[in-house]
Short mmCIF file of C-alpha atoms in Angstrom, two decimals:
data_model
loop_
_atom_site.label_atom_id
_atom_site.label_comp_id
_atom_site.label_asym_id
_atom_site.label_seq_id
_atom_site.Cartn_x
_atom_site.Cartn_y
_atom_site.Cartn_z
CA MET J 21 22.15 4.09 33.06
CA ASN J 22 20.14 1.43 31.19
CA ILE J 23 18.27 4.16 29.30
CA LEU J 24 21.59 5.77 28.32
CA LYS J 25 22.96 2.45 27.08
CA LYS J 26 19.80 1.79 25.15
CA ARG J 27 20.01 5.22 23.51
CA ARG J 28 23.65 4.63 22.60
CA ARG J 29 22.75 1.31 21.00
CA GLU J 30 19.97 2.99 19.01
CA ILE J 31 22.34 5.72 17.80
CA PHE J 32 24.98 3.15 16.85
CA SER J 33 22.41 1.02 15.00
CA GLU J 34 21.07 4.00 13.05
CA SER J 35 24.58 5.26 12.25
CA SER J 36 25.63 1.79 11.12
CA LEU J 37 22.65 1.46 8.78
CA LEU J 38 23.23 4.97 7.45
CA PHE J 39 26.87 4.11 6.73
CA ASP J 40 25.80 0.89 5.00
CA GLY J 41 23.31 2.86 2.91
CA ILE J 42 26.06 5.23 1.75
CA ILE J 43 28.28 2.28 0.75
CA VAL J 44 25.37 0.76 -1.17
CA GLY J 45 24.72 4.13 -2.86
CA ILE J 46 28.34 4.31 -4.03
CA MET J 47 28.31 0.81 -5.46
CA ALA J 48 24.82 1.04 -6.96
CA GLY J 49 25.69 4.46 -8.39
CA ILE J 50 28.78 3.14 -10.16
CA VAL J 51 26.97 0.06 -11.47
CA GLY J 52 23.97 2.14 -12.56
CA VAL J 53 26.12 4.69 -14.36
CA ILE J 54 27.93 1.93 -16.28
CA TYR J 55 24.61 0.40 -17.29
CA ARG J 56 23.18 3.78 -18.31
CA LEU J 57 26.26 4.45 -20.48
CA MET J 58 25.80 1.06 -22.15
CA ILE J 59 22.16 1.86 -22.92
CA ALA J 60 23.17 5.29 -24.29
CA TYR J 61 25.63 3.56 -26.61
CA SER J 62 22.90 1.20 -27.82
CA GLU J 63 20.83 4.24 -28.86
CA LYS J 64 23.72 5.36 -31.08
CA VAL J 65 23.78 1.93 -32.74
CA ILE J 66 20.03 2.12 -33.37
CA TYR J 67 20.46 5.58 -34.88
CA PHE J 68 23.29 4.28 -37.10
CA PHE J 69 21.18 1.52 -38.63
CA GLU J 70 18.12 3.74 -38.87
CA ASN J 71 20.04 6.27 -40.97
CA ASN J 72 21.91 3.82 -43.20
CA ILE J 73 19.50 1.05 -44.17
CA TRP J 74 17.93 3.19 -46.89
CA SER J 75 21.10 4.84 -48.18
CA ASN J 76 22.70 1.42 -48.78
CA LYS J 77 20.49 -1.67 -49.07
CA ILE J 78 23.30 -3.97 -47.87
CA TYR J 79 22.73 -2.54 -44.40
CA ILE J 80 19.33 -4.28 -44.28
CA LEU J 81 21.17 -7.60 -44.50
CA TYR J 82 23.63 -6.43 -41.84
CA LEU J 83 20.69 -5.40 -39.67
CA ILE J 84 18.96 -8.78 -40.01
CA LEU J 85 22.14 -10.63 -38.99
CA PHE J 86 22.77 -8.16 -36.18
CA LEU J 87 19.24 -8.59 -34.74
CA LEU J 88 19.52 -12.38 -34.91
CA VAL J 89 22.77 -12.28 -32.95
CA MET J 90 21.38 -9.81 -30.39
CA GLY J 91 18.28 -11.95 -29.93
CA PHE J 92 20.42 -15.02 -29.32
CA LEU J 93 22.78 -13.25 -26.90
CA SER J 94 19.98 -11.62 -24.88
CA ALA J 95 18.23 -15.00 -24.61
CA TYR J 96 21.47 -16.73 -23.63
CA MET J 97 21.88 -14.32 -20.71
CA VAL J 98 18.41 -15.25 -19.45
CA LYS J 99 19.07 -18.96 -19.94
CA LYS J 100 22.23 -18.73 -17.84
CA GLU J 101 20.47 -16.72 -15.10
CA PRO J 102 16.63 -16.89 -15.25
CA TYR J 103 16.24 -14.27 -12.49
CA SER J 104 17.88 -11.71 -14.81
CA SER J 105 14.84 -11.67 -17.11
CA GLY J 106 12.26 -8.91 -17.40
CA SER J 107 12.36 -5.67 -15.48
CA GLY J 108 13.78 -7.17 -12.30
CA ILE J 109 11.36 -5.37 -9.97
CA PRO J 110 9.22 -8.48 -9.23
CA GLN J 111 12.43 -10.39 -8.49
CA VAL J 112 13.49 -7.73 -5.96
CA VAL J 113 10.07 -7.80 -4.28
CA ALA J 114 10.20 -11.61 -4.11
CA GLU J 115 13.68 -11.42 -2.60
CA VAL J 116 12.72 -8.84 0.04
CA THR J 117 9.72 -10.93 1.06
CA GLY J 118 11.88 -14.04 1.39
CA ARG J 119 10.35 -16.00 -1.47
CA ILE J 120 13.52 -16.35 -3.57
CA ASP J 121 17.25 -16.13 -2.94
CA THR J 122 19.39 -14.90 -5.84
CA ARG J 123 23.15 -14.74 -6.38
CA PRO J 124 24.15 -11.08 -6.69
CA PHE J 125 27.32 -11.50 -8.79
CA ARG J 126 25.47 -13.53 -11.42
CA ILE J 127 22.54 -11.12 -11.54
CA LEU J 128 24.86 -8.11 -11.91
CA PHE J 129 26.69 -9.67 -14.86
CA TYR J 130 23.83 -11.30 -16.75
CA LYS J 131 21.34 -8.49 -16.14
CA MET J 132 23.72 -5.81 -17.32
CA PHE J 133 24.74 -7.53 -20.53
CA GLY J 134 21.32 -9.05 -21.17
CA GLY J 135 19.75 -5.59 -21.02
CA PHE J 136 22.53 -4.20 -23.20
CA PHE J 137 22.04 -6.80 -25.96
CA ALA J 138 18.26 -6.32 -25.91
CA ALA J 139 18.69 -2.55 -26.19
CA LEU J 140 21.14 -2.97 -29.09
CA GLY J 141 18.36 -4.82 -30.88
CA GLY J 142 16.16 -1.73 -30.73
CA LEU J 143 13.59 -3.31 -28.41
CA SER J 144 11.24 -0.90 -26.65
CA LEU J 145 12.46 -1.43 -23.10
CA GLY J 146 13.43 0.89 -20.25
CA ARG J 147 16.60 1.09 -18.18
CA GLU J 148 14.88 1.73 -14.83
CA GLY J 149 13.74 -1.82 -13.98
CA PRO J 150 17.17 -3.34 -14.60
CA SER J 151 18.76 -0.39 -12.75
CA ILE J 152 16.56 -1.12 -9.72
CA GLN J 153 17.52 -4.81 -9.74
CA LEU J 154 21.20 -3.97 -10.28
CA GLY J 155 21.02 -1.55 -7.35
CA ALA J 156 19.30 -4.13 -5.15
CA MET J 157 21.95 -6.72 -6.01
CA SER J 158 24.62 -4.15 -5.15
CA GLY J 159 22.91 -3.82 -1.76
CA LYS J 160 22.88 -7.58 -1.28
CA LEU J 161 26.54 -7.80 -2.23
CA VAL J 162 27.45 -5.10 0.31
CA SER J 163 25.43 -7.00 2.93
CA LYS J 164 27.36 -10.19 2.21
CA LEU J 165 30.72 -8.40 2.31
CA LEU J 166 29.88 -6.68 5.61
CA ARG J 167 28.29 -9.86 7.01
CA ARG J 168 24.96 -8.27 7.89
CA ASP J 169 22.03 -10.34 9.14
CA SER J 170 18.98 -11.12 7.00
CA VAL J 171 16.95 -8.20 8.38
CA LYS J 172 19.63 -5.65 7.52
CA GLU J 173 20.15 -7.36 4.18
CA ASN J 174 16.53 -6.62 3.33
CA TYR J 175 17.13 -2.99 4.27
CA LEU J 176 20.18 -2.84 2.02
CA LEU J 177 18.30 -4.49 -0.85
CA THR J 178 15.72 -1.71 -0.56
CA CYS J 179 18.46 0.93 -0.32
CA GLY J 180 20.00 -0.42 -3.51
CA ALA J 181 16.65 -0.36 -5.30
CA SER J 182 16.24 3.32 -4.32
CA ALA J 183 19.72 4.07 -5.62
CA GLY J 184 19.00 2.23 -8.87
CA LEU J 185 15.96 4.32 -9.74
CA SER J 186 17.82 7.44 -8.64
CA VAL J 187 20.62 6.72 -11.14
CA ALA J 188 18.23 5.78 -13.94
CA PHE J 189 16.19 9.00 -13.78
CA ASN J 190 18.18 11.40 -11.56
CA ALA J 191 15.30 11.04 -9.11
CA PRO J 192 16.43 10.27 -5.55
CA LEU J 193 13.11 11.14 -3.88
CA ALA J 194 11.16 9.00 -6.34
CA GLY J 195 13.67 6.20 -5.76
CA VAL J 196 12.95 6.25 -2.03
CA MET J 197 9.20 6.52 -2.48
CA PHE J 198 9.04 3.74 -5.08
CA SER J 199 11.09 1.39 -2.91
CA ILE J 200 8.78 1.97 0.04
CA GLU J 201 5.52 1.83 -1.98
CA GLU J 202 6.35 -1.08 -4.26
CA ILE J 203 9.18 -3.09 -2.72
CA HIS J 204 9.50 -2.95 1.07
CA LYS J 205 5.88 -1.89 1.76
CA ASN J 206 6.79 -1.00 5.33
CA ILE J 207 7.92 2.42 6.58
CA SER J 208 10.36 3.06 9.39
CA LYS J 209 12.68 5.93 10.17
CA LYS J 210 15.77 3.77 9.67
CA LEU J 211 14.57 2.56 6.30
CA VAL J 212 13.72 6.04 5.02
CA VAL J 213 17.00 7.59 6.18
CA SER J 214 19.20 4.79 4.85
CA CYS J 215 17.35 4.66 1.51
CA PHE J 216 17.55 8.43 1.16
CA ALA J 217 21.29 8.41 1.86
CA SER J 218 21.79 5.65 -0.70
CA ALA J 219 19.67 7.42 -3.34
CA VAL J 220 21.35 10.80 -2.84
CA VAL J 221 24.87 9.36 -3.06
CA ALA J 222 23.94 7.45 -6.22
CA ASP J 223 22.39 10.61 -7.70
CA VAL J 224 25.56 12.61 -7.01
CA ILE J 225 27.59 10.00 -8.90
CA SER J 226 25.05 10.00 -11.75
CA GLN J 227 24.96 13.78 -12.07
CA TYR J 228 28.76 13.97 -12.01
CA VAL J 229 28.75 11.82 -15.17
CA PHE J 230 25.56 12.94 -16.94
CA GLY J 231 25.16 16.51 -15.71
CA PHE J 232 22.37 18.35 -13.93
CA GLU J 233 19.92 18.77 -16.80
CA ALA J 234 16.38 17.43 -16.54
CA ILE J 235 15.66 14.06 -18.16
CA PHE J 236 12.73 15.63 -20.01
CA LYS J 237 13.27 19.26 -21.02
CA PHE J 238 10.19 21.51 -21.07
CA SER J 239 10.20 25.27 -21.52
CA ASN J 240 7.63 28.06 -21.72
CA LEU J 241 4.87 26.21 -19.90
CA ALA J 242 1.55 28.00 -19.94
CA SER J 243 -0.23 28.85 -16.71
CA ILE J 244 -3.32 26.75 -15.98
CA GLU J 245 -6.63 28.57 -15.70
CA LEU J 246 -9.27 27.47 -13.22
CA GLN J 247 -11.72 26.24 -15.86
CA THR J 248 -9.04 23.88 -17.22
CA TYR J 249 -9.16 21.68 -14.10
CA ILE J 250 -12.30 19.91 -15.31
CA PHE J 251 -10.37 18.82 -18.41
CA ILE J 252 -7.51 17.63 -16.19
CA ALA J 253 -9.94 15.41 -14.28
CA ILE J 254 -11.34 14.09 -17.59
CA LEU J 255 -7.76 13.44 -18.72
CA GLY J 256 -7.18 11.40 -15.55
CA ILE J 257 -10.25 9.28 -16.24
CA PHE J 258 -9.10 8.78 -19.84
CA LEU J 259 -5.65 7.72 -18.65
CA GLY J 260 -7.19 5.33 -16.12
CA LEU J 261 -9.05 3.62 -18.97
CA CYS J 262 -5.92 3.46 -21.13
CA GLY J 263 -3.83 2.17 -18.21
CA THR J 264 -6.37 -0.60 -17.63
CA PHE J 265 -6.20 -1.45 -21.32
CA TYR J 266 -2.40 -1.66 -21.05
CA ASN J 267 -2.54 -4.02 -18.06
CA LEU J 268 -5.07 -6.30 -19.77
CA LEU J 269 -2.95 -6.32 -22.93
CA MET J 270 0.15 -7.12 -20.87
CA LYS J 271 -1.64 -10.10 -19.34
CA PHE J 272 -2.78 -11.28 -22.77
CA CYS J 273 0.69 -10.98 -24.34
CA LEU J 274 2.36 -12.89 -21.51
CA LYS J 275 -0.21 -15.69 -21.79
CA ILE J 276 0.36 -15.94 -25.55
CA TYR J 277 4.14 -16.01 -25.12
CA ASN J 278 3.85 -18.66 -22.39
CA LYS J 279 1.81 -20.88 -24.71
CA ILE J 280 4.41 -20.69 -27.47
CA THR J 281 6.58 -23.80 -27.11
CA LEU J 282 9.81 -22.28 -28.36
CA ASN J 283 13.28 -22.90 -27.02
CA ILE J 284 14.28 -20.06 -24.71
CA LEU J 285 17.06 -19.10 -27.14
CA LEU J 286 14.48 -18.52 -29.90
CA ARG J 287 11.78 -16.64 -27.94
CA PRO J 288 13.31 -13.15 -28.36
CA GLN J 289 13.51 -13.61 -32.13
CA ILE J 290 9.80 -12.80 -32.38
CA ALA J 291 10.46 -9.43 -30.76
CA MET J 292 13.55 -8.94 -32.94
CA PHE J 293 11.44 -9.58 -36.04
CA CYS J 294 9.04 -6.88 -34.83
CA SER J 295 12.08 -4.64 -34.32
CA LEU J 296 13.16 -5.27 -37.92
CA LEU J 297 9.71 -4.19 -39.16
CA MET J 298 9.91 -1.05 -37.04
CA PHE J 299 13.39 -0.23 -38.36
CA ILE J 300 12.00 -0.38 -41.89
CA PHE J 301 8.50 1.12 -41.53
CA PHE J 302 8.17 3.02 -38.22
CA PRO J 303 11.56 3.70 -36.58
CA ILE J 304 10.17 6.38 -34.26
CA VAL J 305 9.04 3.66 -31.80
CA LEU J 306 12.44 1.98 -31.52
CA GLY J 307 14.24 1.93 -28.19
CA SER J 308 12.86 3.19 -24.91
CA GLY J 309 11.45 6.32 -26.56
CA HIS J 310 13.18 8.98 -24.44
CA HIS J 311 13.76 11.29 -27.42
CA LEU J 312 10.19 10.76 -28.64
CA VAL J 313 8.85 12.87 -25.76
CA GLU J 314 10.80 15.93 -26.98
CA LYS J 315 9.66 15.26 -30.55
CA LEU J 316 6.05 15.43 -29.34
CA ILE J 317 6.74 18.86 -27.87
CA TYR J 318 8.48 20.45 -30.82
CA THR J 319 6.86 18.64 -33.78
CA THR J 320 3.25 18.94 -34.89
CA TYR J 321 1.60 15.55 -35.41
CA GLY J 322 -1.95 14.86 -36.58
CA ILE J 323 -4.59 13.04 -34.53
CA LEU J 324 -4.51 9.88 -36.68
CA PHE J 325 -0.71 9.69 -36.50
CA LEU J 326 -0.76 10.02 -32.70
CA ILE J 327 -3.36 7.25 -32.39
CA VAL J 328 -1.28 4.93 -34.60
CA LEU J 329 1.87 5.94 -32.70
CA TYR J 330 0.30 5.07 -29.34
CA PHE J 331 -0.90 1.64 -30.42
CA LEU J 332 2.33 0.74 -32.20
CA LYS J 333 4.49 1.91 -29.30
CA THR J 334 2.31 -0.02 -26.84
CA PHE J 335 2.27 -3.16 -28.98
CA PHE J 336 6.02 -3.08 -29.63
CA SER J 337 6.80 -2.42 -25.95
CA LEU J 338 4.66 -5.35 -24.84
CA MET J 339 6.11 -7.68 -27.47
CA SER J 340 9.60 -6.65 -26.38
CA PHE J 341 8.88 -7.17 -22.68
CA SER J 342 6.90 -10.39 -23.09
CA SER J 343 9.85 -12.01 -24.86
CA GLY J 344 11.46 -12.36 -21.43
CA VAL J 345 14.73 -10.53 -22.14
CA ALA J 346 16.18 -8.12 -19.59
CA GLY J 347 14.52 -4.72 -19.78
CA GLY J 348 11.95 -2.56 -18.03
CA ILE J 349 8.58 -1.02 -18.84
CA PHE J 350 8.78 2.17 -16.77
CA LEU J 351 10.16 4.51 -19.43
CA PRO J 352 8.04 3.10 -22.30
CA ILE J 353 4.98 3.63 -20.07
CA LEU J 354 5.96 7.28 -19.56
CA VAL J 355 6.40 7.69 -23.33
CA GLN J 356 3.00 6.14 -24.03
CA GLY J 357 1.50 8.55 -21.50
CA ALA J 358 3.20 11.47 -23.26
CA ILE J 359 1.64 10.38 -26.57
CA LEU J 360 -1.80 10.27 -24.95
CA GLY J 361 -1.22 13.76 -23.52
CA ALA J 362 -0.33 15.11 -26.96
CA LEU J 363 -3.44 13.46 -28.37
CA PHE J 364 -5.67 14.89 -25.63
CA SER J 365 -4.32 18.41 -26.26
CA LYS J 366 -5.65 18.21 -29.82
CA PHE J 367 -9.19 18.29 -28.42
CA VAL J 368 -8.68 20.76 -25.56
CA GLY J 369 -6.09 23.23 -26.80
CA THR J 370 -2.57 22.92 -28.21
CA GLU J 371 -1.41 25.78 -25.99
CA TYR J 372 -1.51 23.23 -23.15
CA LEU J 373 0.47 20.61 -25.10
CA SER J 374 3.51 20.50 -22.80
CA ILE J 375 1.40 20.56 -19.64
CA PHE J 376 -0.84 17.73 -20.81
CA ILE J 377 2.22 15.68 -21.75
CA ILE J 378 3.62 16.13 -18.23
CA LEU J 379 0.28 15.33 -16.59
CA SER J 380 -0.31 12.32 -18.81
CA MET J 381 3.06 10.76 -18.06
CA ALA J 382 2.27 10.86 -14.35
CA GLY J 383 -1.38 9.85 -14.74
CA TYR J 384 -0.73 6.95 -17.09
CA LEU J 385 2.07 5.63 -14.87
CA THR J 386 -0.31 5.86 -11.90
CA ALA J 387 -3.00 3.92 -13.74
CA VAL J 388 -0.60 1.13 -14.70
CA VAL J 389 1.52 0.86 -11.53
CA ARG J 390 -0.99 2.26 -8.98
CA SER J 391 1.63 4.33 -7.13
CA PRO J 392 0.41 7.94 -7.35
CA LEU J 393 2.94 9.49 -4.94
CA THR J 394 5.86 7.91 -6.77
CA SER J 395 4.44 9.07 -10.10
CA ILE J 396 4.04 12.68 -8.98
CA ILE J 397 7.48 12.90 -7.38
CA LEU J 398 9.13 11.17 -10.35
CA ILE J 399 7.68 13.64 -12.84
CA PHE J 400 8.73 16.55 -10.61
CA GLU J 401 12.32 15.30 -10.62
CA MET J 402 12.47 14.27 -14.28
CA THR J 403 11.08 17.56 -15.57
CA GLN J 404 12.34 19.88 -12.78
CA LYS J 405 8.96 21.65 -12.94
CA LEU J 406 7.78 21.99 -9.36
CA SER J 407 4.80 24.33 -9.75
CA TYR J 408 2.15 21.89 -10.99
CA PHE J 409 1.41 19.82 -7.90
CA LEU J 410 -2.36 20.41 -7.84
CA PRO J 411 -2.95 19.51 -11.53
CA LEU J 412 -0.73 16.44 -11.15
CA ALA J 413 -2.58 15.38 -7.99
CA ILE J 414 -5.99 15.74 -9.65
CA CYS J 415 -4.91 13.86 -12.76
CA CYS J 416 -3.19 11.04 -10.86
CA LEU J 417 -6.04 10.57 -8.37
CA ALA J 418 -8.60 10.43 -11.18
CA ALA J 419 -6.44 7.92 -13.06
CA TYR J 420 -5.89 5.87 -9.90
CA TYR J 421 -9.59 5.77 -9.01
CA THR J 422 -10.63 4.87 -12.56
CA ALA J 423 -8.10 2.05 -12.90
CA ASN J 424 -8.86 0.79 -9.40
CA ILE J 425 -12.60 0.69 -9.89
CA LEU J 426 -12.16 -1.30 -13.12
CA GLY J 427 -10.56 -4.03 -11.04
CA THR J 428 -7.28 -4.84 -12.79
CA LYS J 429 -4.19 -5.62 -10.75
CA PRO J 430 -1.30 -3.15 -10.69
CA VAL J 431 1.22 -4.32 -13.28
CA TYR J 432 4.05 -5.19 -10.88
CA GLU J 433 1.70 -7.14 -8.64
CA TYR J 434 0.61 -9.18 -11.65
CA LEU J 435 4.22 -9.68 -12.77
CA LEU J 436 5.18 -10.83 -9.27
CA GLY J 437 2.37 -13.38 -9.30
CA ASN J 438 3.46 -14.53 -12.76
CA LEU J 439 7.06 -14.95 -11.56
CA LEU J 440 6.09 -16.91 -8.45
CA SER J 441 3.70 -19.17 -10.35
CA LYS J 442 6.57 -20.14 -12.68
CA GLU J 443 8.69 -20.90 -9.62
CA HIS J 444 5.78 -22.85 -8.08
CA ILE J 445 5.79 -20.55 -5.06
CA LYS J 446 2.44 -19.82 -3.44
CA PHE J 447 1.58 -16.16 -3.98
CA ASP J 448 -0.49 -14.49 -1.30
CA GLY J 449 1.03 -11.01 -1.55
CA GLU J 450 -2.15 -9.48 -2.94
CA ASN J 451 -3.94 -10.47 0.28
CA GLU J 452 -1.24 -9.50 2.79
CA ILE J 453 -1.68 -6.71 5.32
CA GLU J 454 1.03 -5.59 7.72
CA PHE J 455 0.50 -4.36 11.30
CA GLU J 456 2.90 -2.96 13.86
CA LEU J 457 2.18 -4.00 17.44
CA THR J 458 4.06 -2.46 20.37
CA ILE J 459 3.96 -4.46 23.59
CA GLU J 460 3.06 -2.05 26.36
CA ALA J 461 3.60 -2.36 30.12
CA ASP J 462 0.14 -3.82 30.80
CA SER J 463 0.17 -6.28 27.89
CA ALA J 464 -0.62 -9.94 28.55
CA LEU J 465 1.99 -10.89 25.91
CA ILE J 466 4.98 -10.00 28.13
CA ASN J 467 7.21 -12.98 28.99
CA ARG J 468 5.26 -15.30 26.75
CA LYS J 469 6.71 -17.34 23.90
CA ILE J 470 5.47 -16.66 20.39
CA CYS J 471 4.35 -20.27 19.99
CA GLU J 472 2.18 -20.03 23.11
CA ILE J 473 0.04 -17.19 21.73
CA ASP J 474 -3.07 -17.78 19.67
CA TRP J 475 -2.45 -15.19 16.96
CA GLY J 476 -5.19 -16.53 14.71
CA LYS J 477 -5.32 -18.23 11.34
CA ASN J 478 -2.95 -16.96 8.61
CA ILE J 479 -1.24 -14.53 11.00
CA PHE J 480 2.45 -14.63 11.85
CA VAL J 481 5.15 -12.47 13.43
CA ALA J 482 7.59 -11.45 10.69
CA GLU J 483 10.05 -9.33 12.67
CA ILE J 484 10.77 -8.03 16.17
CA GLU J 485 12.52 -4.73 16.92
CA ARG J 486 14.05 -4.77 20.39
CA ASN J 487 16.44 -2.16 21.78
CA ALA J 488 17.11 -0.85 18.25
CA LYS J 489 18.02 -4.34 17.08
CA HIS J 490 16.02 -6.44 14.64
CA ILE J 491 15.35 -10.03 15.62
CA LEU J 492 14.04 -12.83 13.44
CA PRO J 493 11.31 -14.41 15.57
CA LYS J 494 11.24 -18.10 16.43
CA GLY J 495 8.62 -20.16 18.19
CA ASP J 496 10.44 -20.05 21.52
CA THR J 497 11.27 -16.32 21.37
CA LEU J 498 10.13 -14.59 24.58
CA LEU J 499 8.33 -11.29 24.14
CA ASN J 500 9.45 -8.32 26.24
CA GLN J 501 7.95 -4.98 27.13
CA ASN J 502 8.47 -2.33 24.40
CA ASP J 503 9.07 -4.94 21.71
CA LYS J 504 7.79 -3.76 18.33
CA LEU J 505 6.30 -6.63 16.34
CA LEU J 506 5.80 -6.58 12.59
CA ILE J 507 2.72 -8.73 12.01
CA LYS J 508 1.62 -10.07 8.63
CA ALA J 509 -1.95 -11.24 8.09
CA THR J 510 -4.30 -12.00 5.23
CA LYS J 511 -7.16 -9.63 4.55
CA GLU J 512 -9.63 -12.26 5.70
CA SER J 513 -7.97 -12.63 9.11
CA SER J 514 -7.05 -8.96 9.64
CA ASP J 515 -10.32 -7.97 11.32
CA ASP J 516 -10.00 -10.73 13.94
CA PHE J 517 -6.43 -9.65 14.67
CA VAL J 518 -7.42 -6.01 15.07
CA ASN J 519 -10.28 -6.89 17.42
CA LYS J 520 -8.08 -9.16 19.53
CA PHE J 521 -4.82 -7.24 19.79
CA LEU J 522 -5.18 -3.64 18.61
CA GLU J 523 -8.54 -2.40 19.81
CA LYS J 524 -8.73 -1.25 23.41
#
């Protein structure tokens, strides 16, 4: 009878979390679609100025005034809600790990309009980071409305993040994988199922509005011959080097911006001035760069132009992001990777142009973010080309290994550390390791309080799963048989913990 009751409780708990995930998917889908429509409108405004500033010189004056206003408005949004700045992904990670506590209504409003004003200014920023934060805040809002506990709230934050990426790129699988790899960093059946439900529901809403077409359209892809795989590995190494360069440049730009003692309302004007120069001299790098990928496929560019294009796009993207306004780096990174793929094809063979662009987007993203599975799945879903797994795997692994061996931090890990240092919060995430410990029938931990156990230095119990319920542990919490403990430890103390509790 007890076993039956326990099973019923497990089924109810899973069903409840699945239902919550669907609700989060609906809300995050609607919010994400609205934001995506706003960003699409901003691209029309950019196109309007781009096509009129030379036909009528008065439009240059209009553009200058417009950029000044957009810079002020985007900065004002960040001043009113500092956690709405940047991509939003580090903020979500900090929230899930309990380091910060944001107000979802404020984030939803200021993030949405802050990102919109920045995009209207032509800044080279992506929609995916803000979409992830907007989705996570939708999850937190649902949690508050349904009065869920803090453990389930973390689940719903992660569900919302999955839904956000799903809406941004029509990529539900990548949304789930990214949320697990980069945000929650802990896998469980409940988490995967609820995130998947949320991402799928959000994707259905997105595709109802935007259609079923691929984000990046490729046709007539050549088949890859066996001897080409050596060049794919070389491409991965090349992308690993370029990704490392990007991360170092990101670090440099943020340090420079942090040293500039400007009022927060004036900081984005530097990026807006760069945008003005790009409007006049090099408009191809304006905005996120989504349409630039298709231009690379169907337009023939020279080697020198592609080199200049890569450096200008990278520089403008970093200047835009470092200004602190709301906006992501995901899509600009993919575009930079596409440029590098087009450049690489000039030396190997232009018949592989489209393939190298696809491979380079995934490989460059892997080198910068250090999430190869997310990168591969994302490119599958964005291109709807499912027959290139082996080349993608080779390219991404080579890029990952190269970037890893060069020793730079993954970009979101660095951005998280930068965020927490500003908030004066101790950052030890780069040293954290998680373990799952199940208390078996012969364990000496049964019927003992958590405070009575010598876990070791820098080791603590983060969560207990008991009878399909999640419990926040306290010092006087008694441990029972079959409890599943989520343990967090530093790298330095992990070996001692393994020797003491896990090895038999």
